[in-house]
Coordinates of C-alpha atoms and ligand atoms in Angstrom, one line a residue:
Chain A
X1 CA 13.7 -14.0 -10.5
X2 CA 10.3 -13.6 -10.4
X3 CA 9.5 -16.9 -11.8
X4 CA 12.1 -18.3 -8.7
X5 CA 9.9 -15.8 -5.9
X6 CA 6.9 -17.2 -7.5
X7 CA 8.0 -21.0 -6.8
X8 CA 10.2 -20.9 -3.6
X9 CA 7.1 -18.5 -2.1
X10 CA 3.9 -21.5 -4.2
X11 CA 6.4 -23.9 -2.2
X12 CA 6.2 -22.2 1.2
X13 CA 2.0 -21.1 1.1
X14 CA 1.3 -23.3 4.3
X15 CA 4.2 -20.7 6.1
X16 CA 2.9 -17.3 3.9
X17 CA -0.1 -18.1 4.8
X18 CA -1.3 -16.5 7.1
X19 CA 1.0 -13.7 6.6
X20 CA -1.2 -13.6 3.2
X21 CA -4.8 -13.6 5.9
X22 CA -3.2 -10.6 7.5
X23 CA -2.7 -8.6 4.3
X24 CA -5.6 -10.1 3.1
X25 CA -7.5 -8.1 6.1
X26 CA -5.9 -5.9 6.9
X27 CA -6.6 -4.3 3.0
X28 CA -10.2 -5.6 4.3
X29 CA -10.2 -3.2 7.1
X30 CA -8.7 -0.4 5.7
X31 CA -10.4 -0.9 2.5
X32 CA -13.7 0.1 4.8
X33 CA -11.6 2.8 6.4
X34 CA -11.2 4.9 3.5
X35 CA -14.8 4.2 1.2
X36 CA -16.4 5.4 4.3
X37 CA -13.2 9.2 4.2
X38 CA -12.8 9.3 1.1
X39 CA -16.8 9.3 0.4
X40 CA -17.1 11.8 2.8
X41 CA -13.5 14.1 2.5
X42 CA -15.2 14.2 -1.2
X43 CA -18.3 15.4 -0.4
X44 CA -17.2 18.2 1.8
X45 CA -14.0 19.3 -1.0
X46 CA -17.7 20.2 -2.8
X47 CA -18.4 23.8 -2.2
X48 CA -21.8 24.6 0.3
X49 CA -22.3 26.9 -2.1
X50 CA -23.8 29.3 -0.1
X51 CA -21.5 31.5 3.0
X52 CA -21.7 30.6 6.6
X53 CA -19.4 33.4 8.1
X54 CA -21.5 36.3 8.4
X55 CA -24.7 34.8 8.5
X56 CA -26.9 35.3 11.5
X57 CA -30.1 32.9 11.5
X58 CA -33.1 34.5 13.6
X59 CA -36.3 31.6 13.5
X60 CA -39.0 33.2 14.4
X61 CA -42.6 32.0 15.6
X62 CA -44.3 34.2 14.2
X63 CA -48.3 32.0 14.0
X64 CA -48.9 31.1 10.1
X65 CA -52.6 32.2 10.5
X66 CA -51.4 35.6 12.1
X67 CA -53.6 38.5 11.0
X68 CA -51.6 38.5 7.5
X69 CA -51.9 42.9 7.1
X70 CA -50.8 43.0 10.1
X71 CA -47.3 40.8 9.9
X72 CA -46.3 42.4 7.2
X73 CA -45.6 44.7 7.9
X74 CA -44.1 44.0 11.1
X75 CA -42.6 42.6 8.9
X76 CA -41.8 45.4 6.4
X77 CA -40.6 47.4 9.4
X78 CA -38.5 45.0 11.3
X79 CA -36.5 45.0 7.4
X80 CA -35.9 48.6 7.9
X81 CA -34.8 48.9 11.2
X82 CA -32.7 45.7 11.0
X83 CA -31.4 47.0 7.4
X84 CA -30.4 50.7 9.0
X85 CA -29.0 49.2 11.4
X86 CA -24.6 50.1 10.4
X87 CA -23.1 46.6 10.4
X88 CA -25.7 44.5 8.8
X89 CA -25.6 44.2 5.3
X90 CA -28.1 42.1 4.4
X91 CA -31.6 40.8 5.2
X92 CA -33.2 37.8 3.6
X93 CA -36.5 35.8 4.8
X94 CA -37.1 32.2 4.2
X95 CA -39.6 29.5 5.8
X96 CA -37.8 26.8 8.6
X97 CA -35.9 24.8 6.5
X98 CA -33.0 26.4 6.8
X99 CA -29.0 25.4 6.9
X100 CA -27.9 21.8 8.3
X101 CA -31.5 22.1 10.5
X102 CA -32.4 18.4 9.7
X103 CA -35.1 19.6 8.1
X104 CA -36.4 19.0 4.3
X105 CA -39.7 19.9 1.7
X106 CA -38.9 17.4 -1.5
X107 CA -40.8 16.1 -4.2
X108 CA -40.4 14.2 -7.6
X109 CA -42.5 12.6 -9.9
X110 CA -42.4 11.5 -13.5
X111 CA -44.7 13.7 -15.6
X112 CA -42.5 15.2 -17.4
X113 CA -40.0 13.6 -20.0
X114 CA -37.8 13.1 -17.9
X115 CA -38.2 11.6 -14.0
X116 CA -37.2 13.6 -11.0
X117 CA -36.7 14.5 -7.1
X118 CA -35.8 17.6 -6.0
X119 CA -35.4 19.5 -2.8
X120 CA -37.8 22.6 -1.8
X121 CA -36.4 26.3 -0.5
X122 CA -38.7 29.0 -0.1
X123 CA -37.1 32.5 0.2
X124 CA -37.3 35.6 -0.6
X125 CA -36.2 37.8 -3.4
X126 CA -33.0 39.2 -1.1
X127 CA -31.7 35.8 -0.3
X128 CA -29.5 35.7 -3.4
X129 CA -27.0 37.9 -1.3
X130 CA -27.9 37.5 2.7
X131 CA -26.7 33.6 1.5
X132 CA -24.1 34.7 -1.0
X133 CA -25.2 32.4 -3.5
X134 CA -23.4 31.6 -7.2
X135 CA -25.2 31.8 -9.7
X136 CA -24.0 30.3 -13.1
X137 CA -27.1 31.0 -15.2
X138 CA -29.9 33.0 -15.4
X139 CA -31.1 35.4 -12.5
X140 CA -33.0 35.6 -9.2
X141 CA -36.1 36.1 -7.8
X142 CA -37.0 39.9 -8.5
X143 CA -41.1 41.2 -6.9
X144 CA -41.6 41.0 -10.1
X145 CA -42.1 37.9 -9.7
X146 CA -45.2 37.2 -7.8
X147 CA -47.1 38.4 -10.9
X148 CA -46.0 36.7 -13.1
X149 CA -47.8 33.4 -15.0
X150 CA -46.3 30.7 -14.3
X151 CA -44.6 31.0 -10.3
X152 CA -40.6 31.2 -11.1
X153 CA -37.7 29.1 -9.5
X154 CA -34.4 28.7 -9.6
X155 CA -32.4 25.5 -9.8
X156 CA -29.1 23.9 -8.9
X157 CA -27.1 22.7 -11.1
X158 CA -26.7 19.0 -10.2
X159 CA -30.8 19.4 -11.2
X160 CA -30.0 21.1 -14.4
X161 CA -27.7 18.3 -15.4
X162 CA -29.2 15.6 -14.6
X163 CA -32.7 16.2 -15.7
X164 CA -32.0 19.4 -18.6
X165 CA -29.1 17.6 -20.5
X166 CA -26.9 19.8 -23.1
X167 CA -31.0 21.8 -23.7
X168 CA -31.4 25.1 -23.0
X169 CA -32.8 25.3 -19.5
X170 CA -33.6 28.9 -18.6
X171 CA -37.8 29.7 -19.0
X172 CA -37.9 26.5 -19.3
X173 CA -41.4 24.8 -18.0
X174 CA -41.7 21.8 -15.5
X175 CA -43.8 20.0 -13.5
X176 CA -42.6 20.6 -10.0
X177 CA -45.2 19.0 -7.5
X178 CA -48.1 17.4 -8.3
X179 CA -50.5 17.1 -5.9
X180 CA -51.3 20.9 -5.8
X181 CA -49.4 22.1 -3.2
X182 CA -47.6 24.3 -6.0
X183 CA -49.1 25.1 -9.1
X184 CA -47.9 22.5 -11.8
X185 CA -46.1 24.6 -14.0
X186 CA -42.6 26.1 -12.9
X187 CA -40.3 28.2 -15.0
X188 CA -36.4 27.6 -14.1
X189 CA -35.5 31.7 -14.3
X190 CA -31.8 30.7 -12.9
X191 CA -29.0 28.4 -12.0
X192 CA -27.2 28.6 -8.8
X193 CA -24.0 26.1 -8.6
X194 CA -24.6 24.4 -5.6
X195 CA -27.3 24.4 -2.5
X196 CA -25.5 21.9 0.6
X197 CA -27.5 22.5 2.8
X198 CA -27.8 19.6 4.9
X199 CA -24.1 19.9 5.8
X200 CA -20.7 19.5 4.5
X201 CA -20.3 15.6 4.5
X202 CA -23.8 15.2 2.7
X203 CA -23.7 14.3 -1.0
X204 CA -25.8 17.1 -2.2
X205 CA -29.5 16.6 -3.0
X206 CA -31.0 18.4 -6.1
X207 CA -32.7 21.9 -5.4
X208 CA -35.0 23.8 -6.7
X209 CA -36.4 27.2 -4.6
X210 CA -39.2 29.4 -4.9
X211 CA -40.1 32.2 -4.4
X212 CA -42.3 34.0 -1.4
X213 CA -42.5 37.1 -1.4
X214 CA -41.0 39.3 2.0
X215 CA -44.0 39.5 3.5
X216 CA -45.6 35.7 3.0
X217 CA -46.3 33.9 6.4
X218 CA -44.9 31.6 5.1
X219 CA -41.3 32.9 5.9
X220 CA -40.6 33.3 9.7
X221 CA -36.7 32.6 9.8
X222 CA -34.9 36.1 9.0
X223 CA -31.2 36.0 7.5
X224 CA -28.7 38.6 8.8
X225 CA -25.8 39.2 6.3
X226 CA -23.1 41.0 9.4
X227 CA -20.2 42.9 8.3
X228 CA -16.9 41.7 8.6
X229 CA -15.3 41.4 12.8
X230 CA -19.2 42.9 14.1
X231 CA -18.4 44.6 17.8
X232 CA -19.4 42.1 20.2
X233 CA -23.1 44.1 21.3
X234 CA -24.6 43.9 17.6
X235 CA -26.4 40.4 19.1
X236 CA -27.6 42.7 21.8
X237 CA -28.7 45.2 19.6
X238 CA -30.9 42.9 16.6
X239 CA -32.3 41.2 20.0
X240 CA -33.9 43.9 21.2
X241 CA -34.5 45.8 18.0
X242 CA -36.5 42.4 17.1
X243 CA -38.3 42.5 20.2
X244 CA -39.7 45.7 20.4
X245 CA -40.7 45.0 16.8
X246 CA -42.4 42.0 17.1
X247 CA -43.1 42.5 20.5
X248 CA -42.4 39.2 21.3
X249 CA -39.4 37.3 22.4
X250 CA -40.2 33.8 21.8
X251 CA -37.0 33.9 19.0
X252 CA -32.9 32.8 18.8
X253 CA -30.3 34.5 17.1
X254 CA -27.3 32.2 16.3
X255 CA -24.6 32.5 13.8
X256 CA -25.1 30.0 10.8
X257 CA -20.8 29.2 10.9
X258 CA -21.7 27.6 14.3
X259 CA -24.3 25.8 12.6
X260 CA -21.5 24.4 10.0
X261 CA -19.6 23.5 13.1
X262 CA -21.8 21.5 14.6
X263 CA -23.8 19.6 12.2
X264 CA -19.5 18.3 10.7
X265 CA -18.2 17.5 14.4
X266 CA -21.0 14.7 14.2
X267 CA -18.4 13.3 11.0
X268 CA -15.7 14.7 11.9
X269 CA -16.1 12.3 14.9
X270 CA -16.5 9.0 12.9
X271 CA -13.8 10.0 11.0
X272 CA -11.4 10.2 13.5
X273 CA -12.3 8.1 15.3
X274 CA -12.1 4.9 12.0
X275 CA -8.5 6.4 10.7
X276 CA -7.6 6.2 14.7
X277 CA -8.8 2.2 14.3
X278 CA -6.5 2.1 11.3
X279 CA -3.9 4.1 12.1
X280 CA -2.9 1.6 15.4
X281 CA -4.6 -1.8 13.3
X282 CA -1.1 -0.5 10.6
X283 CA 1.1 -0.4 13.6
X284 CA 0.5 -3.8 14.4
X285 CA 0.0 -5.7 10.9
X286 CA 3.2 -3.4 10.5
X287 CA 5.4 -4.7 13.7
X288 CA 4.0 -8.4 12.7
X289 CA 5.2 -8.2 9.8
X290 CA 8.6 -7.1 11.1
X291 CA 8.7 -10.3 13.2
X292 CA 8.1 -13.1 10.7
X293 CA 10.0 -10.9 8.7
X294 CA 13.2 -11.1 10.9
X295 CA 12.4 -14.5 11.8
X296 CA 12.1 -15.5 8.6
X297 CA 15.8 -13.9 7.4
X298 CA 17.8 -15.4 10.5
X299 CA 16.5 -19.1 10.5
X300 CA 17.5 -18.5 6.6
X301 CA 21.0 -17.6 6.8
X302 CA 22.3 -20.2 5.7
X303 CA 20.3 -20.0 2.6
X304 CA 21.4 -16.8 2.6
X305 CA 25.5 -17.7 2.9
X306 CA 24.5 -20.4 -0.5
X307 CA 23.1 -17.7 -2.7
X308 CA 25.5 -15.1 -1.6
X309 CA 28.3 -18.1 -2.6
X310 CA 26.6 -18.9 -5.8
X311 CA 27.1 -15.3 -6.7
X312 CA 24.3 -13.0 -5.8
X313 CA 25.2 -9.7 -4.7
X314 CA 24.4 -8.1 -2.3
X315 CA 21.3 -5.9 -3.9
X316 CA 20.5 -9.9 -5.4
X317 CA 19.4 -10.5 -1.2
X318 CA 18.0 -7.5 -0.7
X319 CA 16.0 -7.4 -3.4
X320 CA 15.3 -11.5 -2.6
X321 CA 13.9 -11.2 0.6
X322 CA 11.7 -7.6 -0.2
X323 CA 10.8 -9.9 -3.3
X324 CA 8.6 -12.5 -1.5
X325 CA 7.4 -10.0 0.9
X326 CA 6.5 -7.7 -2.2
X327 CA 4.7 -10.8 -3.9
X328 CA 3.3 -12.4 -1.2
X329 CA 1.1 -8.8 -0.6
X330 CA 1.1 -8.4 -3.7
X331 CA -1.6 -11.7 -3.9
X332 CA -3.1 -10.5 -0.5
X333 CA -4.4 -7.6 -2.0
X334 CA -5.6 -9.4 -4.9
X335 CA -8.3 -11.8 -3.3
X336 CA -9.1 -8.9 -1.8
X337 CA -10.0 -7.0 -3.5
X338 CA -11.8 -9.3 -5.6
X339 CA -14.1 -9.4 -2.7
X340 CA -14.2 -5.5 -2.3
X341 CA -15.1 -5.0 -6.5
X342 CA -18.2 -6.9 -5.6
X343 CA -19.1 -3.5 -3.9
X344 CA -18.8 -1.2 -6.8
X345 CA -19.8 -3.8 -9.0
X346 CA -22.9 -5.0 -7.7
X347 CA -23.9 -1.4 -6.2
X348 CA -24.6 -2.1 -2.5
X349 CA -24.9 1.0 -1.4
X350 CA -25.3 4.2 -1.8
X351 CA -21.8 5.8 -2.5
X352 CA -20.0 6.1 -5.8
X353 CA -18.8 3.6 -7.5
X354 CA -15.1 5.6 -7.7
X355 CA -14.9 6.4 -3.9
X356 CA -14.2 2.7 -4.1
X357 CA -11.7 2.7 -6.8
X358 CA -10.2 6.3 -4.7
X359 CA -10.0 3.6 -1.3
X360 CA -8.5 0.1 -3.0
X361 CA -6.1 2.4 -4.6
X362 CA -5.5 3.8 -0.3
X363 CA -5.7 0.7 1.0
X364 CA -3.0 -0.6 -1.4
X365 CA -0.8 1.6 -1.4
X366 CA -0.1 2.3 2.3
X367 CA 0.0 -1.6 3.0
X368 CA 2.7 -1.8 0.2
X369 CA 4.7 1.3 2.1
X370 CA 4.4 -0.7 4.6
X371 CA 5.4 -3.6 4.0
X372 CA 8.3 -2.1 1.5
X373 CA 9.3 -0.2 5.2
X374 CA 9.4 -3.1 6.8
X375 CA 10.9 -5.0 4.5
X376 CA 13.7 -2.9 4.2
X377 CA 16.4 -2.2 6.8
X378 CA 15.5 -6.8 8.2
X379 CA 16.6 -7.0 4.4
X380 CA 19.5 -4.6 4.1
X381 CA 20.5 -7.3 7.2
X382 CA 20.1 -10.3 5.2
X383 CA 22.1 -8.9 3.1
X384 CA 24.9 -7.9 5.1
X385 CA 25.0 -11.7 6.4
X386 CA 28.8 -12.7 6.4
X387 CA 28.6 -15.8 4.0
X388 CA 31.5 -17.7 5.4
X389 CA 30.1 -17.6 8.8
X390 CA 26.7 -18.3 7.8
X391 CA 27.4 -21.8 6.1
X392 CA 29.3 -22.5 8.8
X393 CA 25.5 -22.5 11.4
X394 CA 24.4 -25.1 9.3
Chain B
X1 CA 44.8 -22.0 -11.1
X2 CA 44.6 -20.7 -7.9
X3 CA 48.1 -19.5 -6.2
X4 CA 48.0 -18.6 -2.3
X5 CA 51.0 -16.7 -1.4
X6 CA 51.8 -16.0 2.6
X7 CA 47.8 -16.9 3.5
X8 CA 47.7 -15.9 6.9
X9 CA 44.0 -15.4 8.4
X10 CA 43.3 -14.4 12.4
X11 CA 39.8 -14.5 13.5
X12 CA 39.5 -11.7 16.2
X13 CA 36.7 -11.8 19.2
X14 CA 36.6 -10.1 22.1
X15 CA 37.9 -12.6 23.8
X16 CA 40.6 -14.4 21.6
X17 CA 42.6 -14.3 19.2
X18 CA 42.8 -17.3 16.2
X19 CA 45.1 -17.9 13.7
X20 CA 43.8 -20.0 11.8
X21 CA 45.9 -19.6 8.8
X22 CA 49.4 -19.4 9.8
X23 CA 51.4 -18.5 6.5
X24 CA 50.1 -21.0 4.3
X25 CA 51.6 -21.1 0.2
X26 CA 49.6 -22.8 -2.3
X27 CA 50.2 -23.2 -6.0
X28 CA 47.7 -25.3 -7.8
X29 CA 48.0 -26.1 -11.0
X30 CA 44.4 -26.1 -13.8
X31 CA 42.8 -29.1 -14.0
X32 CA 44.8 -30.4 -11.1
X33 CA 42.5 -32.3 -7.6
X34 CA 44.4 -32.2 -4.2
X35 CA 43.3 -32.5 -1.8
X36 CA 43.4 -31.6 2.0
X37 CA 44.0 -33.4 5.3
X38 CA 44.4 -32.4 9.1
X39 CA 42.8 -32.2 12.3
X40 CA 39.8 -30.4 12.7
X41 CA 40.3 -26.8 14.0
X42 CA 43.2 -26.2 12.0
X43 CA 42.3 -24.7 9.6
X44 CA 41.5 -26.4 6.3
X45 CA 37.9 -24.5 6.0
X46 CA 39.1 -21.3 5.8
X47 CA 41.7 -22.3 3.5
X48 CA 38.9 -23.8 0.9
X49 CA 36.8 -20.5 2.0
X50 CA 39.7 -18.3 0.9
X51 CA 40.1 -19.4 -2.7
X52 CA 36.5 -19.0 -2.7
X53 CA 36.4 -15.7 -2.8
X54 CA 34.2 -16.1 1.0
X55 CA 36.6 -15.5 3.2
X56 CA 39.3 -12.4 3.4
X57 CA 42.8 -13.6 4.5
X58 CA 44.5 -11.4 7.5
X59 CA 47.9 -11.2 4.9
X60 CA 48.4 -12.5 2.0
X61 CA 48.7 -12.6 -1.8
X62 CA 45.9 -15.5 -4.4
X63 CA 45.0 -15.0 -7.5
X64 CA 43.4 -17.2 -9.5
X65 CA 42.9 -17.8 -12.6
X66 CA 45.4 -15.1 -13.4
X67 CA 43.7 -12.2 -11.9
X68 CA 45.1 -11.3 -8.4
X69 CA 42.2 -10.9 -5.7
X70 CA 42.3 -7.9 -3.8
X71 CA 38.5 -6.6 -3.2
X72 CA 36.4 -9.3 -2.2
X73 CA 33.1 -7.8 -1.7
X74 CA 32.2 -5.9 -4.9
X75 CA 29.7 -7.0 -7.6
X76 CA 32.3 -8.4 -9.9
X77 CA 33.8 -10.6 -6.6
X78 CA 30.4 -12.6 -7.1
X79 CA 30.4 -12.3 -10.8
X80 CA 33.8 -14.9 -10.6
X81 CA 32.3 -17.2 -8.0
X82 CA 29.2 -17.3 -10.1
X83 CA 31.3 -17.9 -13.0
X84 CA 34.2 -19.4 -11.9
X85 CA 33.7 -21.4 -9.2
X86 CA 31.6 -24.2 -7.5
X87 CA 30.9 -25.0 -4.0
X88 CA 29.9 -28.3 -2.3
X89 CA 29.9 -28.3 1.6
X90 CA 29.1 -31.5 4.2
X91 CA 26.6 -30.9 5.5
X92 CA 24.6 -30.7 1.3
X93 CA 23.2 -26.6 1.8
X94 CA 20.2 -27.6 -0.4
X95 CA 16.9 -25.7 0.5
X96 CA 14.6 -27.8 1.6
X97 CA 11.5 -25.4 -0.3
X98 CA 12.9 -25.6 -3.9
X99 CA 12.4 -29.7 -5.4
X100 CA 15.6 -31.1 -7.2
X101 CA 15.4 -29.1 -10.4
X102 CA 15.2 -26.1 -8.3
X103 CA 17.7 -25.4 -6.8
X104 CA 20.3 -26.8 -8.9
X105 CA 18.8 -24.0 -11.3
X106 CA 20.3 -21.4 -8.1
X107 CA 23.7 -20.5 -10.0
X108 CA 22.0 -19.7 -13.0
X109 CA 19.5 -16.7 -11.4
X110 CA 22.0 -15.0 -10.4
X111 CA 23.4 -15.3 -14.8
X112 CA 21.1 -13.7 -17.2
X113 CA 20.1 -16.4 -18.9
X114 CA 15.8 -17.4 -19.7
X115 CA 14.5 -20.5 -17.8
X116 CA 13.6 -22.8 -20.4
X117 CA 18.3 -22.4 -21.0
X118 CA 18.1 -22.6 -17.6
X119 CA 16.0 -26.0 -16.9
X120 CA 18.3 -27.2 -19.6
X121 CA 21.4 -26.6 -18.4
X122 CA 20.0 -27.6 -15.0
X123 CA 18.5 -30.9 -16.5
X124 CA 21.8 -32.1 -18.2
X125 CA 23.4 -31.8 -14.5
X126 CA 21.5 -33.8 -12.8
X127 CA 21.6 -36.4 -15.8
X128 CA 25.8 -36.3 -15.4
X129 CA 25.4 -36.9 -11.3
X130 CA 22.3 -39.9 -12.5
X131 CA 19.3 -37.7 -10.9
X132 CA 17.2 -37.1 -14.2
X133 CA 14.6 -39.0 -12.6
X134 CA 14.0 -37.4 -9.3
X135 CA 13.6 -33.7 -10.7
X136 CA 11.0 -32.8 -8.4
X137 CA 11.2 -34.7 -5.2
X138 CA 12.1 -32.0 -2.5
X139 CA 15.4 -32.3 -0.3
X140 CA 13.7 -34.1 2.0
X141 CA 12.7 -36.8 0.2
X142 CA 16.0 -38.2 -1.1
X143 CA 18.6 -39.9 1.4
X144 CA 22.2 -38.5 2.0
X145 CA 23.5 -39.5 -1.0
X146 CA 21.3 -37.9 -3.3
X147 CA 21.7 -34.7 -1.9
X148 CA 25.3 -34.4 -2.2
X149 CA 24.2 -35.7 -5.7
X150 CA 22.2 -33.2 -6.1
X151 CA 24.3 -30.4 -4.6
X152 CA 27.5 -31.4 -6.9
X153 CA 24.4 -31.2 -9.6
X154 CA 24.4 -27.4 -8.1
X155 CA 27.8 -27.2 -8.5
X156 CA 28.2 -28.1 -12.4
X157 CA 25.5 -26.2 -13.3
X158 CA 27.2 -23.2 -14.4
X159 CA 30.4 -25.2 -15.8
X160 CA 32.7 -23.8 -13.5
X161 CA 35.7 -24.4 -14.1
X162 CA 37.4 -24.9 -10.3
X163 CA 35.0 -26.9 -7.6
X164 CA 35.8 -26.4 -3.7
X165 CA 34.3 -28.9 -1.6
X166 CA 34.4 -29.1 2.2
X167 CA 33.9 -32.7 3.4
X168 CA 31.7 -33.7 0.2
X169 CA 31.4 -37.3 2.0
X170 CA 31.9 -35.7 5.4
X171 CA 27.9 -37.2 6.0
X172 CA 27.9 -40.0 4.3
X173 CA 28.5 -43.8 4.5
X174 CA 31.3 -45.8 2.9
X175 CA 29.6 -46.9 -0.3
X176 CA 27.9 -43.2 -0.4
X177 CA 31.0 -41.4 -0.2
X178 CA 32.8 -43.1 -2.7
X179 CA 29.9 -42.7 -5.4
X180 CA 30.7 -38.7 -4.9
X181 CA 34.0 -39.5 -5.2
X182 CA 33.4 -41.0 -8.6
X183 CA 31.7 -38.3 -9.9
X184 CA 34.5 -36.3 -8.4
X185 CA 36.9 -38.3 -10.1
X186 CA 35.0 -38.3 -14.0
X187 CA 34.7 -34.8 -13.7
X188 CA 38.1 -33.7 -12.7
X189 CA 39.3 -36.4 -15.6
X190 CA 36.8 -35.5 -18.1
X191 CA 35.9 -31.8 -17.6
X192 CA 39.4 -30.8 -16.7
X193 CA 37.5 -29.0 -13.7
X194 CA 40.5 -28.1 -10.8
X195 CA 38.8 -29.4 -7.8
X196 CA 40.1 -28.7 -3.6
X197 CA 38.2 -30.9 -1.4
X198 CA 39.0 -31.2 2.4
X199 CA 39.2 -34.2 3.8
X200 CA 38.6 -36.7 6.5
X201 CA 39.5 -40.0 4.8
X202 CA 43.4 -41.5 4.1
X203 CA 40.8 -44.2 1.2
X204 CA 39.9 -40.5 -1.2
X205 CA 42.7 -38.6 0.1
X206 CA 44.6 -41.1 -1.9
X207 CA 42.1 -41.6 -4.7
X208 CA 43.7 -37.3 -5.8
X209 CA 46.3 -36.1 -7.5
X210 CA 48.2 -34.1 -4.1
X211 CA 47.3 -33.4 -0.6
X212 CA 48.3 -31.0 1.9
X213 CA 48.2 -31.7 5.0
X214 CA 47.8 -28.8 7.6
X215 CA 48.4 -28.5 11.4
X216 CA 47.4 -25.6 13.5
X217 CA 46.7 -23.5 11.1
X218 CA 50.2 -24.3 8.8
X219 CA 51.4 -26.9 5.9
X220 CA 52.9 -29.8 6.8
X221 CA 53.9 -31.7 3.4
Ligands
ATP401 N1 33.9 -17.2 12.4 C1 35.3 -17.2 13.1 N2 35.5 -16.5 14.5 C2 36.6 -17.1 15.2 N3 37.2 -18.4 15.0 C3 37.0 -18.7 13.7 C4 35.8 -18.5 13.0 N4 36.3 -19.8 11.7 C5 36.1 -20.7 12.5 N5 37.4 -20.1 13.4 C6 38.8 -20.2 13.9 O1 39.4 -20.9 13.0 C7 40.3 -22.3 13.5 C8 39.7 -23.1 11.6 O2 38.9 -23.5 11.4 P1 38.2 -24.4 10.4 O3 36.8 -23.8 10.3 O4 39.3 -23.6 9.5 O5 38.7 -25.3 11.1 P2 38.7 -27.1 9.7 O6 39.6 -27.0 9.6 O7 37.5 -26.8 8.7 O8 38.2 -27.8 11.1 P3 37.0 -28.8 10.2 O9 38.1 -30.1 10.6 O10 35.9 -29.4 12.3 O11 36.1 -28.3 9.9 C9 39.4 -23.1 14.6 O12 39.8 -23.3 15.6 C10 37.7 -21.8 14.8 O13 37.1 -22.1 16.4
MG402 MG1 35.6 -27.4 8.2

């Protein structure tokens, strides 16, 4: 039967060409849509690695060149005063490279026995608690780290797996920056599981945390972790305290959660639009398929009658029509796949190969399902045609 | 071989009821070559379709080869048609998108036969109708007589014991018509195939064993 169907669609290649073309392009477009969607959704599904709920951020404009002892004292006082609030759980200082801000500090070199690239974050000893980090190895910074011989660093798991795969990593030394901004060798004291600070949909970068004490003039952003359901006037209270202690009002308070939502909207939008276009395309293809099938079956009524008299059962007739359209579909998908396979093979974009394969599977699955749904009703109608009447019509 | 007892057929449409067959009883012996004649619309095709189990009588009993037929829809009927009956039509009913040999193989698709055996049987059938050399042609490349010979090859490929032919020479000139008739006579003679043929041609009918005339749905001779 399969051979018969193949013969039939080969002999009708001209008539099947448009259908093949339709499947071909539908697959290409769906492949594009789903590569984008799969890539983003798979990133989305990996943990951020830090908390956004109940974490507030305060950007201050405390000048780096001001008298540092004065600033150090002010920051310690600010810490004390804020942590004294019953609804505040924890306080931490960082530089102004914060999650979802788009800003980044990166470095990399090949002076170790591996080549690497990493983003650098600067935090004090309180950030593990304030940010809700999850350490898989070692420990976070402690105040004593300011005194240690080598600058301590905490790295992300991805960085560890890339450069220290299978080797002990805690207490290893490596050259982080060879341009002298950070002292040459640094010592790894801990590993966090994830840190997707560029955004939920962004693939993870290697991350290295370096230590600065809270009093450091480098750190002018305040992270505040508050209890669940803070009272509505907490923001005002915090605002007043910061204003009175720092004697300035050029700071902004915002929640990390709202930054996350705003940042993710930039990706949710195109995903929704692309899926909408994909859906519209699918409906069009479905209508086209349905029409073609309907037309074919009506044109082939005598043939259906003939097959029935030759001993075909009703289900043979249904299978025949579904088989033909399915075979054309599979050819269309195969030809299309030949082109889409070039993306992972030639590594044209910075997208993981598996995402292309997923996109191909999803596109093929959708098209096949669509074809089956569209073929089901006309094929059933074909099976119900009365052979005596159909043969009479010719 | 085929026994019809008081077979009636009424076609009901919204406006009219047509009595296409009115209590027809015929007994066709094994190996017989029977022809059916009658004016247009008298029910000849209807009768043949009922014998071929592709149409259901409104009344009466039908038995073929000793089996009485009471279910006209099931899978067993399809199998029965496939194994015991061969059909030939006035308008040939070849599938234009299939080559001659693929057309002839058609009935074998609905049996458990390997594609190799299918091809072999189809070639044998084409040899019998003298068209082996046209195997790879398409129906559009054949004359009317050749088309009907392909249709005969298709009807006999499954080695049926009954052939039902509805005006097989109706679309052909007398030379081609005689060719077709000779093939059918040969089949009847050599393979002992029971043949029922509807025709408008007295000359053709004369060559058969027996003639039945229908008029307005009733048997007159
Ligand atoms: N499907 C149908 N629905 C309604 N009436 C039908 C149907 N098929 C046949 N008839 C009617 O039944 C009668 C017998 O038709 P049938 O086709 O058997 O005639 P026929 O003897 O084969 O005629 P012809 O020599 O023209 O082929 C005709 O009056 C026809 O109009
Ligand atoms: Mg007729």
